[in-house]
GROMACS .gro file of N, CA and C in nm:
model
  444
    1MET      N    1   5.576  -2.101  -3.753
    1MET     CA    2   5.559  -2.063  -3.629
    1MET      C    3   5.606  -1.957  -3.676
    2THR      N    4   5.544  -1.887  -3.657
    2THR     CA    5   5.571  -1.767  -3.588
    2THR      C    6   5.612  -1.711  -3.471
    3ALA      N    7   5.749  -1.603  -3.370
    3ALA     CA    8   5.731  -1.592  -3.264
    3ALA      C    9   5.687  -1.487  -3.188
    4PRO      N   10   5.629  -1.506  -3.048
    4PRO     CA   11   5.542  -1.468  -2.974
    4PRO      C   12   5.590  -1.275  -3.003
    5ASN      N   13   5.709  -1.263  -3.024
    5ASN     CA   14   5.718  -1.148  -3.021
    5ASN      C   15   5.732  -1.039  -3.180
    6ASN      N   16   5.674  -1.153  -3.278
    6ASN     CA   17   5.596  -1.099  -3.393
    6ASN      C   18   5.541  -0.975  -3.393
    7PRO      N   19   5.596  -0.907  -3.481
    7PRO     CA   20   5.473  -0.751  -3.488
    7PRO      C   21   5.311  -0.855  -3.559
    8THR      N   22   5.327  -0.922  -3.633
    8THR     CA   23   5.171  -0.976  -3.693
    8THR      C   24   5.121  -0.991  -3.585
    9SER      N   25   5.122  -1.106  -3.530
    9SER     CA   26   5.060  -1.179  -3.416
    9SER      C   27   4.998  -1.066  -3.315
   10ARG      N   28   5.080  -0.923  -3.273
   10ARG     CA   29   5.077  -0.834  -3.199
   10ARG      C   30   4.952  -0.734  -3.259
   11ASN      N   31   4.962  -0.746  -3.394
   11ASN     CA   32   4.852  -0.635  -3.469
   11ASN      C   33   4.707  -0.736  -3.471
   12ARG      N   34   4.721  -0.884  -3.479
   12ARG     CA   35   4.580  -0.927  -3.451
   12ARG      C   36   4.516  -0.914  -3.327
   13GLN      N   37   4.588  -0.880  -3.237
   13GLN     CA   38   4.554  -0.891  -3.054
   13GLN      C   39   4.548  -0.713  -3.048
   14ALA      N   40   4.535  -0.670  -3.087
   14ALA     CA   41   4.537  -0.505  -3.070
   14ALA      C   42   4.415  -0.482  -3.065
   15GLY      N   43   4.339  -0.429  -2.962
   15GLY     CA   44   4.235  -0.388  -2.935
   15GLY      C   45   4.099  -0.493  -2.846
   16VAL      N   46   4.196  -0.590  -2.800
   16VAL     CA   47   4.085  -0.703  -2.771
   16VAL      C   48   4.037  -0.678  -2.637
   17ALA      N   49   4.162  -0.605  -2.522
   17ALA     CA   50   4.117  -0.573  -2.418
   17ALA      C   51   4.030  -0.457  -2.396
   18LEU      N   52   4.045  -0.370  -2.450
   18LEU     CA   53   3.963  -0.268  -2.520
   18LEU      C   54   3.806  -0.289  -2.494
   19LEU      N   55   3.777  -0.424  -2.603
   19LEU     CA   56   3.639  -0.538  -2.654
   19LEU      C   57   3.611  -0.573  -2.516
   20GLU      N   58   3.690  -0.656  -2.418
   20GLU     CA   59   3.664  -0.748  -2.313
   20GLU      C   60   3.616  -0.616  -2.218
   21SER      N   61   3.697  -0.503  -2.166
   21SER     CA   62   3.644  -0.421  -2.070
   21SER      C   63   3.507  -0.357  -2.096
   22LEU      N   64   3.480  -0.314  -2.259
   22LEU     CA   65   3.331  -0.234  -2.291
   22LEU      C   66   3.263  -0.347  -2.269
   23ILE      N   67   3.264  -0.516  -2.259
   23ILE     CA   68   3.151  -0.632  -2.250
   23ILE      C   69   3.113  -0.592  -2.148
   24ALA      N   70   3.201  -0.607  -2.035
   24ALA     CA   71   3.221  -0.589  -1.885
   24ALA      C   72   3.130  -0.508  -1.853
   25MET      N   73   3.161  -0.426  -1.906
   25MET     CA   74   3.061  -0.258  -1.862
   25MET      C   75   2.937  -0.284  -1.873
   26LEU      N   76   2.915  -0.363  -2.001
   26LEU     CA   77   2.783  -0.369  -2.022
   26LEU      C   78   2.735  -0.463  -1.947
   27ILE      N   79   2.777  -0.569  -1.907
   27ILE     CA   80   2.686  -0.705  -1.821
   27ILE      C   81   2.687  -0.608  -1.700
   28PHE      N   82   2.785  -0.524  -1.647
   28PHE     CA   83   2.737  -0.445  -1.525
   28PHE      C   84   2.678  -0.385  -1.483
   29SER      N   85   2.640  -0.287  -1.624
   29SER     CA   86   2.527  -0.214  -1.645
   29SER      C   87   2.423  -0.277  -1.618
   30PHE      N   88   2.381  -0.366  -1.710
   30PHE     CA   89   2.250  -0.479  -1.679
   30PHE      C   90   2.230  -0.531  -1.534
   31GLY      N   91   2.325  -0.542  -1.519
   31GLY     CA   92   2.318  -0.554  -1.299
   31GLY      C   93   2.273  -0.460  -1.264
   32ILE      N   94   2.326  -0.347  -1.281
   32ILE     CA   95   2.304  -0.190  -1.171
   32ILE      C   96   2.135  -0.178  -1.217
   33LEU      N   97   2.061  -0.189  -1.337
   33LEU     CA   98   1.941  -0.179  -1.342
   33LEU      C   99   1.853  -0.265  -1.276
   34GLY      N  100   1.904  -0.406  -1.315
   34GLY     CA  101   1.792  -0.455  -1.247
   34GLY      C  102   1.831  -0.447  -1.079
   35LEU      N  103   1.904  -0.400  -1.041
   35LEU     CA  104   1.893  -0.398  -0.868
   35LEU      C  105   1.822  -0.261  -0.866
   36ILE      N  106   1.863  -0.148  -0.941
   36ILE     CA  107   1.732  -0.011  -0.946
   36ILE      C  108   1.564  -0.089  -0.920
   37GLY      N  109   1.557  -0.202  -1.047
   37GLY     CA  110   1.426  -0.215  -1.056
   37GLY      C  111   1.406  -0.277  -0.926
   38ILE      N  112   1.462  -0.383  -0.895
   38ILE     CA  113   1.393  -0.440  -0.725
   38ILE      C  114   1.393  -0.321  -0.587
   39LEU      N  115   1.491  -0.218  -0.650
   39LEU     CA  116   1.456  -0.140  -0.535
   39LEU      C  117   1.330  -0.023  -0.542
   40GLY      N  118   1.306  -0.008  -0.687
   40GLY     CA  119   1.168   0.051  -0.664
   40GLY      C  120   1.074  -0.059  -0.659
   41GLN      N  121   1.063  -0.170  -0.663
   41GLN     CA  122   0.954  -0.249  -0.653
   41GLN      C  123   0.920  -0.268  -0.488
   42SER      N  124   1.078  -0.234  -0.395
   42SER     CA  125   1.081  -0.285  -0.262
   42SER      C  126   1.004  -0.146  -0.201
   43ILE      N  127   1.025  -0.021  -0.277
   43ILE     CA  128   0.944   0.052  -0.236
   43ILE      C  129   0.789   0.090  -0.195
   44ARG      N  130   0.754   0.071  -0.359
   44ARG     CA  131   0.595   0.018  -0.362
   44ARG      C  132   0.553  -0.072  -0.267
   45ALA      N  133   0.636  -0.208  -0.236
   45ALA     CA  134   0.578  -0.287  -0.136
   45ALA      C  135   0.566  -0.215  -0.030
   46THR      N  136   0.674  -0.149   0.007
   46THR     CA  137   0.645  -0.107   0.178
   46THR      C  138   0.552   0.015   0.180
   47ASN      N  139   0.539   0.074   0.019
   47ASN     CA  140   0.411   0.204   0.092
   47ASN      C  141   0.292   0.127   0.077
   48ASP      N  142   0.254   0.013   0.026
   48ASP     CA  143   0.123  -0.038   0.031
   48ASP      C  144   0.116  -0.121   0.158
   49ALA      N  145   0.212  -0.158   0.232
   49ALA     CA  146   0.263  -0.196   0.386
   49ALA      C  147   0.176  -0.093   0.406
   50ARG      N  148   0.191   0.032   0.455
   50ARG     CA  149   0.215   0.116   0.499
   50ARG      C  150   0.072   0.152   0.536
   51TYR      N  151   0.027   0.196   0.391
   51TYR     CA  152  -0.100   0.257   0.426
   51TYR      C  153  -0.178   0.091   0.431
   52ARG      N  154  -0.162   0.003   0.398
   52ARG     CA  155  -0.261  -0.135   0.488
   52ARG      C  156  -0.300  -0.090   0.597
   53ALA      N  157  -0.139  -0.114   0.673
   53ALA     CA  158  -0.182  -0.106   0.859
   53ALA      C  159  -0.208   0.034   0.914
   54GLU      N  160  -0.272   0.172   0.797
   54GLU     CA  161  -0.278   0.271   0.856
   54GLU      C  162  -0.418   0.276   0.826
   55ALA      N  163  -0.497   0.163   0.744
   55ALA     CA  164  -0.615   0.135   0.726
   55ALA      C  165  -0.652   0.080   0.780
   56ALA      N  166  -0.640  -0.028   0.816
   56ALA     CA  167  -0.623  -0.138   0.956
   56ALA      C  168  -0.677  -0.051   1.087
   57ASN      N  169  -0.577   0.060   1.143
   57ASN     CA  170  -0.563   0.149   1.274
   57ASN      C  171  -0.681   0.231   1.225
   58LEU      N  172  -0.723   0.286   1.131
   58LEU     CA  173  -0.812   0.380   1.137
   58LEU      C  174  -0.984   0.314   1.148
   59ALA      N  175  -0.948   0.198   1.147
   59ALA     CA  176  -1.072   0.108   1.101
   59ALA      C  177  -1.099   0.046   1.210
   60ASN      N  178  -0.984  -0.013   1.302
   60ASN     CA  179  -0.988  -0.022   1.483
   60ASN      C  180  -1.025   0.121   1.556
   61ALA      N  181  -0.978   0.209   1.544
   61ALA     CA  182  -0.958   0.339   1.580
   61ALA      C  183  -1.143   0.364   1.568
   62VAL      N  184  -1.249   0.389   1.442
   62VAL     CA  185  -1.379   0.395   1.482
   62VAL      C  186  -1.427   0.280   1.515
   63ILE      N  187  -1.422   0.210   1.517
   63ILE     CA  188  -1.481   0.094   1.594
   63ILE      C  189  -1.468   0.063   1.732
   64GLY      N  190  -1.348   0.143   1.781
   64GLY     CA  191  -1.300   0.174   1.919
   64GLY      C  192  -1.388   0.295   1.975
   65GLU      N  193  -1.410   0.353   1.916
   65GLU     CA  194  -1.527   0.522   1.910
   65GLU      C  195  -1.681   0.417   1.947
   66MET      N  196  -1.695   0.342   1.874
   66MET     CA  197  -1.877   0.285   1.785
   66MET      C  198  -1.911   0.211   1.966
   67TRP      N  199  -1.758   0.159   2.015
   67TRP     CA  200  -1.769   0.063   2.160
   67TRP      C  201  -1.828   0.168   2.230
   68SER      N  202  -1.719   0.289   2.286
   68SER     CA  203  -1.780   0.335   2.439
   68SER      C  204  -1.867   0.427   2.315
   69THR      N  205  -1.926   0.452   2.298
   69THR     CA  206  -2.062   0.560   2.242
   69THR      C  207  -2.188   0.508   2.263
   70ALA      N  208  -2.237   0.563   2.342
   70ALA     CA  209  -2.428   0.489   2.372
   70ALA      C  210  -2.460   0.444   2.258
   71PRO      N  211  -2.506   0.313   2.308
   71PRO     CA  212  -2.612   0.276   2.169
   71PRO      C  213  -2.718   0.392   2.098
   72ALA      N  214  -2.765   0.463   2.240
   72ALA     CA  215  -2.883   0.544   2.119
   72ALA      C  216  -2.823   0.682   2.091
   73THR      N  217  -2.702   0.691   2.079
   73THR     CA  218  -2.671   0.809   2.060
   73THR      C  219  -2.558   0.741   1.858
   74LEU      N  220  -2.535   0.665   1.889
   74LEU     CA  221  -2.479   0.573   1.731
   74LEU      C  222  -2.490   0.608   1.654
   75ASP      N  223  -2.617   0.597   1.574
   75ASP     CA  224  -2.656   0.684   1.423
   75ASP      C  225  -2.660   0.799   1.448
   76THR      N  226  -2.664   0.911   1.560
   76THR     CA  227  -2.581   1.045   1.539
   76THR      C  228  -2.521   1.093   1.577
   77ASN      N  229  -2.391   0.983   1.588
   77ASN     CA  230  -2.269   1.023   1.556
   77ASN      C  231  -2.180   0.957   1.483
   78PHE      N  232  -2.237   0.867   1.425
   78PHE     CA  233  -2.218   0.782   1.295
   78PHE      C  234  -2.257   0.709   1.194
   79GLY      N  235  -2.374   0.784   1.213
   79GLY     CA  236  -2.486   0.780   1.090
   79GLY      C  237  -2.437   0.891   0.985
   80THR      N  238  -2.493   0.902   0.854
   80THR     CA  239  -2.519   1.018   0.760
   80THR      C  240  -2.481   1.128   0.793
   81GLY      N  241  -2.400   1.215   0.790
   81GLY     CA  242  -2.385   1.317   0.825
   81GLY      C  243  -2.301   1.343   0.994
   82GLY      N  244  -2.284   1.240   1.033
   82GLY     CA  245  -2.289   1.255   1.155
   82GLY      C  246  -2.149   1.261   1.246
   83THR      N  247  -2.107   1.372   1.340
   83THR     CA  248  -2.036   1.429   1.378
   83THR      C  249  -1.909   1.386   1.401
   84LYS      N  250  -1.862   1.217   1.450
   84LYS     CA  251  -1.723   1.197   1.453
   84LYS      C  252  -1.740   1.099   1.343
   85LEU      N  253  -1.833   1.058   1.285
   85LEU     CA  254  -1.786   1.024   1.114
   85LEU      C  255  -1.754   1.121   1.040
   86THR      N  256  -1.784   1.281   1.061
   86THR     CA  257  -1.742   1.337   0.924
   86THR      C  258  -1.566   1.380   0.988
   87ALA      N  259  -1.602   1.386   1.152
   87ALA     CA  260  -1.443   1.365   1.179
   87ALA      C  261  -1.326   1.274   1.169
   88TRP      N  262  -1.395   1.169   1.177
   88TRP     CA  263  -1.323   1.054   1.121
   88TRP      C  264  -1.310   1.020   0.995
   89ARG      N  265  -1.328   1.056   0.901
   89ARG     CA  266  -1.324   1.044   0.760
   89ARG      C  267  -1.243   1.213   0.701
   90THR      N  268  -1.229   1.314   0.789
   90THR     CA  269  -1.164   1.376   0.742
   90THR      C  270  -0.969   1.342   0.847
   91GLN      N  271  -1.009   1.263   0.933
   91GLN     CA  272  -0.867   1.183   0.933
   91GLN      C  273  -0.785   1.116   0.836
   92VAL      N  274  -0.912   1.032   0.783
   92VAL     CA  275  -0.869   0.936   0.717
   92VAL      C  276  -0.798   1.010   0.559
   93ALA      N  277  -0.896   1.123   0.521
   93ALA     CA  278  -0.850   1.143   0.430
   93ALA      C  279  -0.693   1.228   0.458
   94SER      N  280  -0.659   1.236   0.555
   94SER     CA  281  -0.520   1.338   0.550
   94SER      C  282  -0.432   1.206   0.555
   95LEU      N  283  -0.478   1.158   0.598
   95LEU     CA  284  -0.354   1.025   0.621
   95LEU      C  285  -0.371   0.893   0.475
   96LEU      N  286  -0.434   0.908   0.409
   96LEU     CA  287  -0.419   0.760   0.285
   96LEU      C  288  -0.447   0.878   0.168
   97PRO      N  289  -0.394   0.811   0.085
   97PRO     CA  290  -0.393   0.887  -0.074
   97PRO      C  291  -0.504   0.870  -0.143
   98SER      N  292  -0.556   0.942  -0.179
   98SER     CA  293  -0.723   0.936  -0.283
   98SER      C  294  -0.822   0.890  -0.199
   99ALA      N  295  -0.821   0.899  -0.078
   99ALA     CA  296  -0.924   0.892   0.006
   99ALA      C  297  -1.015   0.939   0.023
  100THR      N  298  -1.075   1.043  -0.093
  100THR     CA  299  -1.206   1.115  -0.150
  100THR      C  300  -1.297   1.101  -0.280
  101GLY      N  301  -1.398   1.154  -0.287
  101GLY     CA  302  -1.453   1.102  -0.373
  101GLY      C  303  -1.487   0.992  -0.394
  102ALA      N  304  -1.487   0.867  -0.495
  102ALA     CA  305  -1.542   0.702  -0.455
  102ALA      C  306  -1.482   0.666  -0.391
  103ASN      N  307  -1.328   0.710  -0.314
  103ASN     CA  308  -1.269   0.593  -0.201
  103ASN      C  309  -1.307   0.650  -0.077
  104VAL      N  310  -1.430   0.742  -0.052
  104VAL     CA  311  -1.468   0.775   0.110
  104VAL      C  312  -1.483   0.665   0.172
  105PRO      N  313  -1.419   0.648   0.285
  105PRO     CA  314  -1.454   0.542   0.396
  105PRO      C  315  -1.565   0.522   0.380
  106LEU      N  316  -1.647   0.392   0.418
  106LEU     CA  317  -1.770   0.366   0.420
  106LEU      C  318  -1.793   0.319   0.597
  107VAL      N  319  -1.887   0.342   0.641
  107VAL     CA  320  -1.946   0.277   0.775
  107VAL      C  321  -2.095   0.249   0.766
  108ASP      N  322  -2.122   0.127   0.771
  108ASP     CA  323  -2.225   0.083   0.735
  108ASP      C  324  -2.293   0.025   0.864
  109LEU      N  325  -2.397   0.134   0.952
  109LEU     CA  326  -2.471   0.101   1.048
  109LEU      C  327  -2.618  -0.023   1.072
  110THR      N  328  -2.659  -0.030   0.952
  110THR     CA  329  -2.797  -0.066   0.923
  110THR      C  330  -2.776  -0.256   0.959
  111GLN      N  331  -2.652  -0.339   0.970
  111GLN     CA  332  -2.717  -0.446   0.968
  111GLN      C  333  -2.781  -0.468   1.083
  112ALA      N  334  -2.836  -0.586   1.099
  112ALA     CA  335  -2.862  -0.604   1.252
  112ALA      C  336  -2.779  -0.699   1.347
  113GLY      N  337  -2.788  -0.706   1.485
  113GLY     CA  338  -2.693  -0.741   1.572
  113GLY      C  339  -2.686  -0.922   1.623
  114LEU      N  340  -2.617  -0.960   1.671
  114LEU     CA  341  -2.620  -1.114   1.720
  114LEU      C  342  -2.788  -1.096   1.840
  115SER      N  343  -2.748  -0.962   1.891
  115SER     CA  344  -2.920  -0.990   1.949
  115SER      C  345  -2.982  -0.830   1.923
  116SER      N  346  -3.099  -0.840   1.996
  116SER     CA  347  -3.217  -0.697   1.953
  116SER      C  348  -3.102  -0.569   2.000
  117GLN      N  349  -3.042  -0.617   2.062
  117GLN     CA  350  -2.985  -0.495   2.171
  117GLN      C  351  -2.837  -0.443   2.086
  118SER      N  352  -2.815  -0.497   2.023
  118SER     CA  353  -2.735  -0.519   1.885
  118SER      C  354  -2.676  -0.493   1.762
  119ARG      N  355  -2.564  -0.474   1.744
  119ARG     CA  356  -2.618  -0.445   1.602
  119ARG      C  357  -2.444  -0.453   1.563
  120SER      N  358  -2.394  -0.550   1.386
  120SER     CA  359  -2.339  -0.533   1.297
  120SER      C  360  -2.261  -0.422   1.248
  121VAL      N  361  -2.172  -0.330   1.266
  121VAL     CA  362  -2.153  -0.260   1.190
  121VAL      C  363  -2.021  -0.302   1.098
  122VAL      N  364  -1.998  -0.240   0.994
  122VAL     CA  365  -1.909  -0.283   0.858
  122VAL      C  366  -1.840  -0.155   0.810
  123VAL      N  367  -1.707  -0.136   0.850
  123VAL     CA  368  -1.640  -0.041   0.801
  123VAL      C  369  -1.529  -0.091   0.639
  124THR      N  370  -1.546   0.001   0.547
  124THR     CA  371  -1.440  -0.052   0.516
  124THR      C  372  -1.388   0.081   0.473
  125VAL      N  373  -1.263   0.095   0.422
  125VAL     CA  374  -1.185   0.241   0.417
  125VAL      C  375  -1.116   0.189   0.310
  126PHE      N  376  -1.076   0.277   0.199
  126PHE     CA  377  -1.010   0.255   0.043
  126PHE      C  378  -0.910   0.357   0.077
  127TRP      N  379  -0.811   0.306  -0.025
  127TRP     CA  380  -0.722   0.408  -0.117
  127TRP      C  381  -0.660   0.307  -0.185
  128GLN      N  382  -0.535   0.454  -0.286
  128GLN     CA  383  -0.529   0.466  -0.437
  128GLN      C  384  -0.384   0.447  -0.393
  129LEU      N  385  -0.310   0.365  -0.443
  129LEU     CA  386  -0.141   0.437  -0.423
  129LEU      C  387  -0.123   0.533  -0.531
  130PRO      N  388  -0.007   0.637  -0.542
  130PRO     CA  389  -0.017   0.744  -0.661
  130PRO      C  390   0.071   0.663  -0.760
  131GLY      N  391   0.020   0.675  -0.878
  131GLY     CA  392   0.036   0.637  -1.019
  131GLY      C  393  -0.003   0.509  -1.017
  132GLU      N  394  -0.073   0.444  -0.932
  132GLU     CA  395  -0.166   0.306  -0.996
  132GLU      C  396  -0.301   0.380  -1.002
  133ALA      N  397  -0.344   0.238  -1.092
  133ALA     CA  398  -0.481   0.238  -1.136
  133ALA      C  399  -0.648   0.192  -1.033
  134ALA      N  400  -0.544   0.049  -0.985
  134ALA     CA  401  -0.640  -0.041  -0.885
  134ALA      C  402  -0.620   0.036  -0.759
  135ARG      N  403  -0.764   0.040  -0.679
  135ARG     CA  404  -0.800   0.041  -0.569
  135ARG      C  405  -0.799  -0.041  -0.457
  136HIS      N  406  -0.767  -0.043  -0.374
  136HIS     CA  407  -0.731  -0.096  -0.237
  136HIS      C  408  -0.833  -0.081  -0.120
  137GLN      N  409  -0.796  -0.173  -0.041
  137GLN     CA  410  -0.958  -0.156   0.059
  137GLN      C  411  -0.895  -0.269   0.194
  138PHE      N  412  -0.965  -0.206   0.277
  138PHE     CA  413  -0.939  -0.289   0.415
  138PHE      C  414  -1.078  -0.297   0.499
  139LEU      N  415  -1.172  -0.400   0.453
  139LEU     CA  416  -1.278  -0.419   0.503
  139LEU      C  417  -1.292  -0.491   0.674
  140ILE      N  418  -1.329  -0.398   0.769
  140ILE     CA  419  -1.386  -0.492   0.920
  140ILE      C  420  -1.517  -0.505   0.972
  141THR      N  421  -1.552  -0.564   1.047
  141THR     CA  422  -1.663  -0.626   1.054
  141THR      C  423  -1.681  -0.626   1.233
  142ALA      N  424  -1.740  -0.550   1.319
  142ALA     CA  425  -1.775  -0.562   1.439
  142ALA      C  426  -1.916  -0.597   1.510
  143GLN      N  427  -1.970  -0.595   1.621
  143GLN     CA  428  -2.061  -0.613   1.705
  143GLN      C  429  -2.090  -0.492   1.780
  144ILE      N  430  -2.130  -0.428   1.769
  144ILE     CA  431  -2.128  -0.326   1.925
  144ILE      C  432  -2.304  -0.309   1.996
  145GLY      N  433  -2.250  -0.324   2.082
  145GLY     CA  434  -2.362  -0.349   2.194
  145GLY      C  435  -2.410  -0.471   2.229
  146LYS      N  436  -2.485  -0.492   2.305
  146LYS     CA  437  -2.513  -0.614   2.416
  146LYS      C  438  -2.523  -0.733   2.321
  147ASN      N  439  -2.411  -0.849   2.338
  147ASN     CA  440  -2.489  -0.971   2.206
  147ASN      C  441  -2.539  -1.082   2.278
  148THR      N  442  -2.610  -1.044   2.438
  148THR     CA  443  -2.696  -1.124   2.516
  148THR      C  444  -2.808  -1.116   2.518
   0.00000   0.00000   0.00000
């Protein structure tokens, strides 16, 4: 048996504390990297929720404008090239990323309504998150005019 103060047993233990601390730092680093990854995903989900809420607000705003517009001027204001439609598209482009080109919001006024004095309107808002290839959309349908 060797005594605990024997120099040969101390030589075998030399550097063990350093090795243990290096392994502990490696495990800690992997934990920190995992937390950074989770933070990045939460920021992406928050941005997506923000843009989705913004798209819903914008679509509801244009439908509210249509409800307050006289049925006779609906095509003039919200049809192709209409003044209110153009202003709304400009607002959408300023608030949502990539809401131009192929992602221009659509307003479809051609659907028949529940009665001869109304029509169904379909509003579709598109957006694309920065650095993402997938295109997102929000679609809402409303009845404009008298439904009786």
